[in-house]
Structures are given as C-alpha cells and as structure tokens.
mmCIF file of C-alpha atoms in Angstrom:
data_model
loop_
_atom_site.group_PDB
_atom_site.id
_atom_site.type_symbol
_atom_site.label_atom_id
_atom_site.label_comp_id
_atom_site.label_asym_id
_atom_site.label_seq_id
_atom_site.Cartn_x
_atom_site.Cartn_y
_atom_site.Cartn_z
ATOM 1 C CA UNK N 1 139.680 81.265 77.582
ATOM 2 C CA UNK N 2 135.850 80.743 77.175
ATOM 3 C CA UNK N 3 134.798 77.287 76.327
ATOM 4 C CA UNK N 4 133.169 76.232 73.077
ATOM 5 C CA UNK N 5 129.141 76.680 73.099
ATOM 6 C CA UNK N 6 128.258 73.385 72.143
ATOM 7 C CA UNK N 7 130.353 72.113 74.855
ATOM 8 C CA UNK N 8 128.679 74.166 77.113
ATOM 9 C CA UNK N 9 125.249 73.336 75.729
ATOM 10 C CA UNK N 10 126.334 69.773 76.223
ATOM 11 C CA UNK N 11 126.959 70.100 79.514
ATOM 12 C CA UNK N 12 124.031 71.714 80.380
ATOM 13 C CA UNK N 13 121.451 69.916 78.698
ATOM 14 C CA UNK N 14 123.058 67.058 80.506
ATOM 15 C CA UNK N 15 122.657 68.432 84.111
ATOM 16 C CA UNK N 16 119.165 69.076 83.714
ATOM 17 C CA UNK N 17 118.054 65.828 82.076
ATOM 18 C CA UNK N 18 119.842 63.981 85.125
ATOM 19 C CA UNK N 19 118.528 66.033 87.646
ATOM 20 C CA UNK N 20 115.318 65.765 85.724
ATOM 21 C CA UNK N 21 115.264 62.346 86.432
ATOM 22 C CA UNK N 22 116.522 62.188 89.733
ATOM 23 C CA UNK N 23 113.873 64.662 90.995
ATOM 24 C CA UNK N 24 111.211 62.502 89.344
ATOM 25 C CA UNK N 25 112.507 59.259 90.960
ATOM 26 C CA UNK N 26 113.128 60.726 94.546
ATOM 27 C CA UNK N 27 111.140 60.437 96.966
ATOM 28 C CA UNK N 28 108.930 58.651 99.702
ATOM 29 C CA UNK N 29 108.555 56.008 96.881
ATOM 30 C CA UNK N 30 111.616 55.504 95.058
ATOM 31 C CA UNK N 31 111.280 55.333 91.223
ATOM 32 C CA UNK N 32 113.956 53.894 89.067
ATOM 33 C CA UNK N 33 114.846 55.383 85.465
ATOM 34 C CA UNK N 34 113.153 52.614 83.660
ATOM 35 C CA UNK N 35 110.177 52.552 85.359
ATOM 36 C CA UNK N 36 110.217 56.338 85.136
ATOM 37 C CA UNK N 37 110.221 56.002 81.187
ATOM 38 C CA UNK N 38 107.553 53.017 81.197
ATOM 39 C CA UNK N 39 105.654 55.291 83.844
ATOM 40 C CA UNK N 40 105.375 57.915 81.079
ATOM 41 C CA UNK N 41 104.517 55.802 78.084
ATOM 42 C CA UNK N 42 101.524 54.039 80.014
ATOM 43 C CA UNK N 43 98.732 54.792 82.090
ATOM 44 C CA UNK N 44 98.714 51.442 83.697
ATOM 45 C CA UNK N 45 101.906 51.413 84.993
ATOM 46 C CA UNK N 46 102.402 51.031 88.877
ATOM 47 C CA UNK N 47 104.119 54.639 89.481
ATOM 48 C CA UNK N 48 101.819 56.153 86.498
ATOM 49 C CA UNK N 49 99.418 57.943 89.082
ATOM 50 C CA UNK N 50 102.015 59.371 91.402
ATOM 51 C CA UNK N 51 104.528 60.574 88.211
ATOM 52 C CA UNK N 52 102.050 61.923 86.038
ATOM 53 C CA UNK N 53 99.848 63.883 89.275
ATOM 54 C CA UNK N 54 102.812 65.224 91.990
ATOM 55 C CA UNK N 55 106.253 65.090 90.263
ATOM 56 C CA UNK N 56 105.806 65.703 86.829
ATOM 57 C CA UNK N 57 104.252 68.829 87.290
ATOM 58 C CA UNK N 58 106.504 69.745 90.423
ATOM 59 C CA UNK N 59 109.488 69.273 88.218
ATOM 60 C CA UNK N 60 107.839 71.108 85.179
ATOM 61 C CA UNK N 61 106.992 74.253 87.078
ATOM 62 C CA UNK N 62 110.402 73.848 88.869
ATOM 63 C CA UNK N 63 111.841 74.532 85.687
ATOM 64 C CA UNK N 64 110.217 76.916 84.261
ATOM 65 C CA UNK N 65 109.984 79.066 87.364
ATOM 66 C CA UNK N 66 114.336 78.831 87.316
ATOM 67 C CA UNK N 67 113.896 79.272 83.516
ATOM 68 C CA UNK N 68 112.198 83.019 83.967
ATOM 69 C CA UNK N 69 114.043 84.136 87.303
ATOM 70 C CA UNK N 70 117.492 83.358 85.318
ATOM 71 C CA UNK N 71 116.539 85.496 82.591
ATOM 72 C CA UNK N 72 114.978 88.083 84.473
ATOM 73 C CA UNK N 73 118.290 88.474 86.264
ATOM 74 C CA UNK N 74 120.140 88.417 82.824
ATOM 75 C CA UNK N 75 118.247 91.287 81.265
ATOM 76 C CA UNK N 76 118.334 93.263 84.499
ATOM 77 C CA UNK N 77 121.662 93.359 84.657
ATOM 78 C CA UNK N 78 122.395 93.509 81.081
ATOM 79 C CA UNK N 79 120.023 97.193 80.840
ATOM 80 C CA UNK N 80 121.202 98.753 83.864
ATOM 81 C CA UNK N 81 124.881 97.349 83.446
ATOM 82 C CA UNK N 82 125.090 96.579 86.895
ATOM 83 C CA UNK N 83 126.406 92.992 87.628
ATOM 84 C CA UNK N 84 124.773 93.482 91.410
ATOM 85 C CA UNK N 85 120.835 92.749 89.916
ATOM 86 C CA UNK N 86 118.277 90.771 90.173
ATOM 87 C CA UNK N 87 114.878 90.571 90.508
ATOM 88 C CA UNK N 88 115.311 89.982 94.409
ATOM 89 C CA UNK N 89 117.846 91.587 94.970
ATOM 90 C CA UNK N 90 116.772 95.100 93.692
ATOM 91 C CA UNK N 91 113.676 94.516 95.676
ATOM 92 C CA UNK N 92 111.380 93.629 92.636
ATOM 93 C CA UNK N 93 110.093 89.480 93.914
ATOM 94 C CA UNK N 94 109.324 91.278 97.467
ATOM 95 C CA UNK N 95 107.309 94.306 95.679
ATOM 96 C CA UNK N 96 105.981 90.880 93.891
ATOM 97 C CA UNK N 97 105.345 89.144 97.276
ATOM 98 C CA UNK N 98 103.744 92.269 99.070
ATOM 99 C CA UNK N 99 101.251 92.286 96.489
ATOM 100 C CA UNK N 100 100.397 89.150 96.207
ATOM 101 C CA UNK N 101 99.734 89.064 100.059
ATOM 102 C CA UNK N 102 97.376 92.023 100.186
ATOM 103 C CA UNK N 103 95.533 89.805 97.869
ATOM 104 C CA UNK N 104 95.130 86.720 99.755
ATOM 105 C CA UNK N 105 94.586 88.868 102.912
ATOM 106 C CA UNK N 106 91.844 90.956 101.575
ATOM 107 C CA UNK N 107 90.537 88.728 99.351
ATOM 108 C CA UNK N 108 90.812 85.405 100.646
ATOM 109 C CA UNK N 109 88.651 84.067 97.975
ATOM 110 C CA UNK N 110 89.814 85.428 95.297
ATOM 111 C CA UNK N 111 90.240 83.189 91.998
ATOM 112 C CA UNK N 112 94.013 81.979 90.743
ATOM 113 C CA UNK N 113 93.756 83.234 87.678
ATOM 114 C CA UNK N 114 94.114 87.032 89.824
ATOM 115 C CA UNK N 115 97.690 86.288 91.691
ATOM 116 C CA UNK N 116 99.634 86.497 88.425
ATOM 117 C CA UNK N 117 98.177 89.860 87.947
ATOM 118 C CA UNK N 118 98.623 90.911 91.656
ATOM 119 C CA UNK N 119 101.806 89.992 91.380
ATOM 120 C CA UNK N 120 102.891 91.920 88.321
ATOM 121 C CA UNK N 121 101.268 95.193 89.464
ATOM 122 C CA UNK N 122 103.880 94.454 92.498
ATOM 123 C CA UNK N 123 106.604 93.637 90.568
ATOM 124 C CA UNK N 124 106.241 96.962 88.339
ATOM 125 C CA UNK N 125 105.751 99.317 91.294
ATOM 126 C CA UNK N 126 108.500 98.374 92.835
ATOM 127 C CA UNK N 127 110.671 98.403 89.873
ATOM 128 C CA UNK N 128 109.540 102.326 89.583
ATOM 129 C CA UNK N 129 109.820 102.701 93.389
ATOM 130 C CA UNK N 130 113.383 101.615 93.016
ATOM 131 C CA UNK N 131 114.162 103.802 89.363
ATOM 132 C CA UNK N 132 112.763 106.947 91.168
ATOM 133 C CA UNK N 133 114.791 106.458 94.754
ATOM 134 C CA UNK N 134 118.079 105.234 93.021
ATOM 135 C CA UNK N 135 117.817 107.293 89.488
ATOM 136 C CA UNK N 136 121.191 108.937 90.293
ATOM 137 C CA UNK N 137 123.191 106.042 91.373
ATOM 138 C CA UNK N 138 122.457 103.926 88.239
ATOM 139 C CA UNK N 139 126.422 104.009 87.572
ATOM 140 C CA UNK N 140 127.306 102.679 91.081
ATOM 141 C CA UNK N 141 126.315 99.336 90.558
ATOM 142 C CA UNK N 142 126.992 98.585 94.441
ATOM 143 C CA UNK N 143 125.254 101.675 96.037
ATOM 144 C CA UNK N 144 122.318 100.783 93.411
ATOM 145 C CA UNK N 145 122.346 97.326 94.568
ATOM 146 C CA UNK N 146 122.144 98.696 98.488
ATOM 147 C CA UNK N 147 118.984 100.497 97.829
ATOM 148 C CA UNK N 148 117.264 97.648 96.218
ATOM 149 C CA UNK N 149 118.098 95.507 99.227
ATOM 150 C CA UNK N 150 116.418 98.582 101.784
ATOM 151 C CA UNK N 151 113.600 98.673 99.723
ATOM 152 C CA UNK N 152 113.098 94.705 99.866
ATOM 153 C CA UNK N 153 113.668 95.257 103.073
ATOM 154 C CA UNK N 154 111.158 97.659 103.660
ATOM 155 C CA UNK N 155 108.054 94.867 101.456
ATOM 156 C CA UNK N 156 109.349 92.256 104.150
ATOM 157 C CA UNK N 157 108.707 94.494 106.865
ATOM 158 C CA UNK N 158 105.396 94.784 105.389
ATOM 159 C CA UNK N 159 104.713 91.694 104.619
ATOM 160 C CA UNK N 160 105.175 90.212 108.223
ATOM 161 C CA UNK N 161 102.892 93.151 109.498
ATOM 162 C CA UNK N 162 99.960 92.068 107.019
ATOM 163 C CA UNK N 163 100.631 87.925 108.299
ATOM 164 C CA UNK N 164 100.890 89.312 112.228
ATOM 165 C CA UNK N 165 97.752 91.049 112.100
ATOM 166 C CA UNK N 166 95.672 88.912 109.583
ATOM 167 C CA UNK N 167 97.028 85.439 111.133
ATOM 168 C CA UNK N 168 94.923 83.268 108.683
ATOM 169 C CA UNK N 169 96.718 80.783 106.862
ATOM 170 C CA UNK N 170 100.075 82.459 108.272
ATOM 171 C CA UNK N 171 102.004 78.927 107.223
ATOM 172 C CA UNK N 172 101.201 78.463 104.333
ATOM 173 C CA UNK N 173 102.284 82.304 103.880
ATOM 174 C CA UNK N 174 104.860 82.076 105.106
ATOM 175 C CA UNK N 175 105.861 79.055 103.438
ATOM 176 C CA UNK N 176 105.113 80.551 99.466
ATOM 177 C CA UNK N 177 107.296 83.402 101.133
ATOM 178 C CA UNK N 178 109.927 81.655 101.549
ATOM 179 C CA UNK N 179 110.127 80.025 97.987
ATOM 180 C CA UNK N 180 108.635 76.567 97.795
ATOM 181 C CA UNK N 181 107.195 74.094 94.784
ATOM 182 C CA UNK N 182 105.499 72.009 97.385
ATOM 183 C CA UNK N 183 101.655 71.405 96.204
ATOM 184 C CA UNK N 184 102.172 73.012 92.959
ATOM 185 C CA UNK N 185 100.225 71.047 90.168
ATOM 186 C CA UNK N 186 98.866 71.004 86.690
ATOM 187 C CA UNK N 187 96.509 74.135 87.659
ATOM 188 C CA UNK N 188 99.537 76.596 88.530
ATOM 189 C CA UNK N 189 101.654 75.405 85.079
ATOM 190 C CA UNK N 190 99.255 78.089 83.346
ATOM 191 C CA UNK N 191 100.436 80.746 85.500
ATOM 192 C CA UNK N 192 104.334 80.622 84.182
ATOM 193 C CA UNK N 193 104.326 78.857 81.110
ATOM 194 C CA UNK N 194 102.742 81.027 78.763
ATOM 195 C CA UNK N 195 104.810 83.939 79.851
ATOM 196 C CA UNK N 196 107.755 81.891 79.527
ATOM 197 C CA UNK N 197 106.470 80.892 75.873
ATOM 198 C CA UNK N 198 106.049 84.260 74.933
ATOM 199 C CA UNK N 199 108.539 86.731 76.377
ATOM 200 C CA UNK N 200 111.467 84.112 75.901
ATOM 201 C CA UNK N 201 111.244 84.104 72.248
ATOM 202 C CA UNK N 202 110.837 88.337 72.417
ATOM 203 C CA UNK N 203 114.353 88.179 74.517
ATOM 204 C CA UNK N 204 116.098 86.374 71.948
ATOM 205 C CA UNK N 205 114.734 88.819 69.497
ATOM 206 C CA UNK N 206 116.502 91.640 71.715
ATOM 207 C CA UNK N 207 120.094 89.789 72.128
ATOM 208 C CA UNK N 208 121.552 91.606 69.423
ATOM 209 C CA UNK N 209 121.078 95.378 70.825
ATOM 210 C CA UNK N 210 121.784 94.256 74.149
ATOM 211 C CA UNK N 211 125.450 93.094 72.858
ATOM 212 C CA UNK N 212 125.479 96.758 71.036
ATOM 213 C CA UNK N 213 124.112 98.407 74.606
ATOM 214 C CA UNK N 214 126.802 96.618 76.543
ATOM 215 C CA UNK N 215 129.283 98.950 74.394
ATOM 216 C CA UNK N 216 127.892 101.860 75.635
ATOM 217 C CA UNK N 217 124.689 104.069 75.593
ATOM 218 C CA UNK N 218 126.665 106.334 72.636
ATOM 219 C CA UNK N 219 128.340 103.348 70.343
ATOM 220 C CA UNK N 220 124.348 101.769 70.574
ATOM 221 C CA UNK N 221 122.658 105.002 69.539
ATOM 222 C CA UNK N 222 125.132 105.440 66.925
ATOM 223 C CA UNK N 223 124.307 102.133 65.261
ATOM 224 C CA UNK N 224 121.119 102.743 65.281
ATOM 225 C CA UNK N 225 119.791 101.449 68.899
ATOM 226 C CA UNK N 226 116.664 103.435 70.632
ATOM 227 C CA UNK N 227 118.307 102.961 74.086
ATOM 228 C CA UNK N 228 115.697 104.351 75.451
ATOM 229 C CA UNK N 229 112.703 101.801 74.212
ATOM 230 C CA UNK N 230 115.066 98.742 74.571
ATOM 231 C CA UNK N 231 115.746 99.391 78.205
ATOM 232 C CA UNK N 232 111.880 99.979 79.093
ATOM 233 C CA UNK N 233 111.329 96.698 77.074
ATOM 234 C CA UNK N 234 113.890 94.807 78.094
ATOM 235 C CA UNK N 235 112.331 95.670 81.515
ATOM 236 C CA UNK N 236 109.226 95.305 80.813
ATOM 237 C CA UNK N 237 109.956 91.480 79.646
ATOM 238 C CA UNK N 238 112.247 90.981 83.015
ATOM 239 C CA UNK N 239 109.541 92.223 85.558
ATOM 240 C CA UNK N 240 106.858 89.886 83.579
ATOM 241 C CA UNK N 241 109.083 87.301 83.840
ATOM 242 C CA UNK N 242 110.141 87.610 87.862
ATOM 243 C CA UNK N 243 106.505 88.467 88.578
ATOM 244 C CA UNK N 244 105.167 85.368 86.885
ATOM 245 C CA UNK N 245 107.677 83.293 89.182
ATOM 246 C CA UNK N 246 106.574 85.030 91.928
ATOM 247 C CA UNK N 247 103.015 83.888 91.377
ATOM 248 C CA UNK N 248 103.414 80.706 91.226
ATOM 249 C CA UNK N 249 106.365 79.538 93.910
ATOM 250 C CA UNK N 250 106.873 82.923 96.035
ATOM 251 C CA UNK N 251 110.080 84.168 96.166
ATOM 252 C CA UNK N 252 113.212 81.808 95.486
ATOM 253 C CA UNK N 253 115.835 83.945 95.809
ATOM 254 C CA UNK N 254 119.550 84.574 94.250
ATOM 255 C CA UNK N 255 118.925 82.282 91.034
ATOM 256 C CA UNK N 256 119.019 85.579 88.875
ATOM 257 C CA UNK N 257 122.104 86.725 90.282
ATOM 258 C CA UNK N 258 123.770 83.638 89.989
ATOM 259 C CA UNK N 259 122.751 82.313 86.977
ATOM 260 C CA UNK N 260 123.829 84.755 84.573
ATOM 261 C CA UNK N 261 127.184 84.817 86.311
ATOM 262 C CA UNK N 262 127.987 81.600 85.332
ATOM 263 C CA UNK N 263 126.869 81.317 82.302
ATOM 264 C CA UNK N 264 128.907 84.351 81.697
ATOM 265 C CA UNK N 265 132.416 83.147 82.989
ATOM 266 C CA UNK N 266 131.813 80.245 80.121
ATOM 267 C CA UNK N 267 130.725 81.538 77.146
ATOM 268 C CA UNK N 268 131.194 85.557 77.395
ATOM 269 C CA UNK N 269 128.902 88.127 76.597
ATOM 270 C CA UNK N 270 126.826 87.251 73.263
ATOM 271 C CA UNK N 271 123.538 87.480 74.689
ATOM 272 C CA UNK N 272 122.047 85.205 72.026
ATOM 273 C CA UNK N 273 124.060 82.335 73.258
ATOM 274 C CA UNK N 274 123.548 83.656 77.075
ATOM 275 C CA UNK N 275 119.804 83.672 76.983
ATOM 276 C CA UNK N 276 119.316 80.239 76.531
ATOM 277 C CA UNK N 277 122.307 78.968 78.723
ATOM 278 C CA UNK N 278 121.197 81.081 81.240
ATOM 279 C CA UNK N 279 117.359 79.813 80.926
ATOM 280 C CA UNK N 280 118.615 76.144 81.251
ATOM 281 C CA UNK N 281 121.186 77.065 84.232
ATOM 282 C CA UNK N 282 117.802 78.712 86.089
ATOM 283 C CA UNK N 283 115.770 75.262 85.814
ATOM 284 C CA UNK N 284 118.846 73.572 86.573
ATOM 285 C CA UNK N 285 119.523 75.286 90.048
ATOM 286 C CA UNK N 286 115.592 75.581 91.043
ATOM 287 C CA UNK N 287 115.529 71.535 90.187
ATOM 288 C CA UNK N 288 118.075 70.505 92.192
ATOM 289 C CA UNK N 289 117.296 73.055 95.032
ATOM 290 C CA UNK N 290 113.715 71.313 95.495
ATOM 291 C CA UNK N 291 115.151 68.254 95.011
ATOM 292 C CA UNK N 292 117.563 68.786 97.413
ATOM 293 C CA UNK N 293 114.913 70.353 99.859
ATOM 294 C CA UNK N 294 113.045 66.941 99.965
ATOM 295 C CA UNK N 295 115.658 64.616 100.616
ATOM 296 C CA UNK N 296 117.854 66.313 103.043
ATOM 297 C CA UNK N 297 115.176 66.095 105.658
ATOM 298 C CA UNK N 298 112.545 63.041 105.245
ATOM 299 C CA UNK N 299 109.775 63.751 105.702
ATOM 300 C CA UNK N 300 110.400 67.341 106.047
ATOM 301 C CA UNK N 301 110.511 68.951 103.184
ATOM 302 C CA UNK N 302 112.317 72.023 103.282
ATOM 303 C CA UNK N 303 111.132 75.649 100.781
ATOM 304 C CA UNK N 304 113.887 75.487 97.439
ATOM 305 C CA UNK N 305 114.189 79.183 98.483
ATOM 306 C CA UNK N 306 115.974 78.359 101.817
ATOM 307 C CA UNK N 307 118.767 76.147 99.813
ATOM 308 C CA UNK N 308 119.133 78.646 96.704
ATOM 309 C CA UNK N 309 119.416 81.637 99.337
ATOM 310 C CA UNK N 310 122.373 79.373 101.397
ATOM 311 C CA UNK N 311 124.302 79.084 98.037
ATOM 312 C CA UNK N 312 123.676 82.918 97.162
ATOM 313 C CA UNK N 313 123.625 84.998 99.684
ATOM 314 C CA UNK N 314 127.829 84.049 100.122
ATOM 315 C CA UNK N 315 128.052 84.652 96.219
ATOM 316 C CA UNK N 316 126.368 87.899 96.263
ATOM 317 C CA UNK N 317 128.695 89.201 99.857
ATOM 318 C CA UNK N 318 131.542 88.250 97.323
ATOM 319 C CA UNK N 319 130.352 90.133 94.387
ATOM 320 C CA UNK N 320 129.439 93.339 96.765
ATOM 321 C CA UNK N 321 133.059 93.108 97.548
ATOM 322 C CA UNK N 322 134.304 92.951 94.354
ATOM 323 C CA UNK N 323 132.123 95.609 93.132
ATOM 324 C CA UNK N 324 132.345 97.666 96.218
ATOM 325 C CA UNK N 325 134.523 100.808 94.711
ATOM 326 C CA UNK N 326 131.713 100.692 91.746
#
C-alpha cells in the first residue's frame, strides 16, 4: 500500500528543512537555529559574514546539484525502462568528468562560464557512445547497465592518464573527481541553477507521456505519444541536467539511482507526483552527504561523493541481483 502524497510531501519537505538547518549551523563555528534566522534577516549579526559567504551557498548548490542528479536518474530510467540507470552509472557523469578534465588540462585558463559547456559535450557523447555499443540490449536492463559501467570505466581510465601525465593541480582534480561541494560559492550557483529553473518545469510538462510510455511503446503510440521525440527529449533534459551537476561538484555518484527508487516504493509511478519527490529526495541525500562529510572527520572534510557512493554502491549490487535474469 503506497502512502498518501501529502504525507509524503510532508515528510520530505521536513527532512530537508532540518537538514537545511543543520548543515548551515555545523561546523568549525557552531551556529544555533535562532541565530541562524537572525543571521539571515541582518547584516550585522555576528555569524552574518560566515552564513551568508561559505554555507549558504554550499548548502544552496548542495541542493540543487541532488535536485538535477535525482531527476536525471528518474527520466533515465523512466525512457529506457531500465530500473539499473543513472547518469553514473551508464557512464554519462564520467563522459561528463573526462571532458571537463581535457579542459582544465589544456586550457588551464580557461573562463568558468566554459566547464558547463565542456561538460555537456561529455555528457552527450557518452550518452551516444553508450546508445550505439548497447543499442541491442536496451531490454536487458542488467546487461545494459554492465556496459555503462565498462564504459565509465573506460573515462576513469582516462581520466587518471590525463592527471598522471599533466600532474598540475592533480588534488584538487582529483578531489572535484571524487564529488565534493567544498569551495563552491555564489559564482558556481549560475552554473546549475538556471538549468534546474528551466528543464525542471519542461519535465513536469512531460510526466504525463512518461506514465503513458511506462505502458508500453504500442499503448503510448496508440494514444497519441511520438515515442520517438519524447525519449530524445526526455534525454536531452536528463543529460543537461547530470552534465550541469557535473560542472559544478564533479561526480557524486548513486543519488540518481537511489533517489527515484525511493520515491517510487512510496508513492508509485505517477511521474507528476515523482518528479518533484524525487527532486527534493536528491537535495536531501547530497545535503546530508556533505554535511555528513564535514563532521565525521574535523577538520578533514571528506568529498559528499565518497559517503553517497558507500550508501549506493550496496543498493545498486542488490538491484543487479534482483534484476540479474533481466
């Protein structure tokens, strides 16, 4: 028995206002609730400075970074039909990732405003990569999910070439690889949230033909569905949205496999109510995994990717199995 949206909603909205504020009040300098809220309403508070400069934004981007690899992973796996996807999982964050790298290594100096787009010309090639080595097995959700992983395999192996033999700034490489907020600020927020502003709104807009694709390629067409274009868009908005997260954190991995998962086992398969659940789930677990990678450690802080790979790499060995006849 599925529980009742608003209930769910409830709950969720919940979680990520209290990890909201616990992520905002942890740290070297501890900041209670209230002076969290009186931090916020005036610039003269004591804790105004470090709020309003570090952990704002950290949390912010935190969010929205959760926010896009969540639905990413939804639409991924709602197009293909395979419960095994994700953006990291099919190899699409490392195509991301690869890209992003030549950048910084051949073009050290090369403005911001130019990873984003490095990082969705990655993203997109290795989405096609992936369609064109795997275009038979898109029914076998497991064998699908296997080539995905050798092809992320194959960007890592890449990857670590391009930091052995072009050693500059190898750690804080190596660091972004690895999925980390640290240092993020008000200059990266422009990197994620207008994509988030955008294609989130165009997802909703698609919920309703992805409920009438989950029938079937046939029962969709026959109510009037071009599977075709809804699958290339539906793409097209998922890769944006995992390539924009790439930019701006590196590669946390697992939150769009997980995500969607969950919010599935509570309130089914009505897209229009999963989108958003799923979105909120995303910030939630990318919150509390940099939260969690500050504190555990002090003063080390530890990359959000490391703690949101521990939780999923177990979940996805337990889906493989599950889907392993598939």
């Amino acid at each position: 028995m599925k529980a009742q949206p608003i209930t769910v909603f409830a709950c969720l909205i919940f979680l990520l206002l209290s990890f909201s504020v616990w992520h905002i009040g942890a740290g070297a300098v501890y900041i209670a609730p209230a002076e969290i809220i009186s931090a916020l309403q005036s610039v003269n508070s004591e804790h105004h400075f470090i709020i309003n400069n570090f952990r704002l934004p950290r949390l912010l981007i935190s969010g929205l970074v959760g926010a896009a690899l969540a639905i990413s992973g939804l639409l991924i796996q709602g197009v293909i039909r395979n419960p095994l996807a994700s953006p990291d999982v099919l190899g699409v964050t490392s195509g991301a990732s690869l890209a992003v790298i030549i950048l910084a290594v051949f073009w050290p100096h090369a403005p911001i405003s130019y990873i984003p787009a490095a990082a969705l010309i990655g993203g997109f090639s290795a989405t096609a990569l992936l369609l064109f080595l795997a275009r038979h097995l898109l029914q076998r959700p497991a064998a699908f999910a296997l080539v995905g992983i050798a092809l992320a395999a194959t960007f890592g192996a890449a990857i670590d070439y391009l930091l052995v033999v072009n050693p500059l700034e190898i750690n804080t490489a190596m660091l972004w690889l690895t999925g980390s907020v640290w240092g993020r600020n008000w200059q990266h927020l422009p990197l994620i949230a207008p994509w988030l502003a955008v294609l989130l709104p165009i997802a909703m807009l698609l919920a309703y033909r992805l409920d009438l694709l989950a029938l079937g390629d046939d029962t969709a067409s026959s109510l009037g569905t071009n599977v075709k274009k809804l699958r290339l868009l539906s793409i097209l908005v998922a890769i944006s949205l995992a390539s924009a997260a790439v930019s701006v954190c590196g590669s946390i991995g697992f939150v769009g496999l997980i995500s969607p998962h969950l919010v599935r086992s509570l309130l089914g398969q009505r897209h229009l109510l999963l989108i958003p659940a799923t979105a909120i789930t995303g910030a939630i677990l990318v919150i509390s995994a940099d939260l969690f990678a500050r504190i555990l450690m002090p003063p080390i802080e530890l990359p959000a990717g490391i703690l949101t790979a521990f939780i999923g790499a177990p979940y996805f060995i337990f889906l493989l199995c599950r889907y392993k006849n598939w």
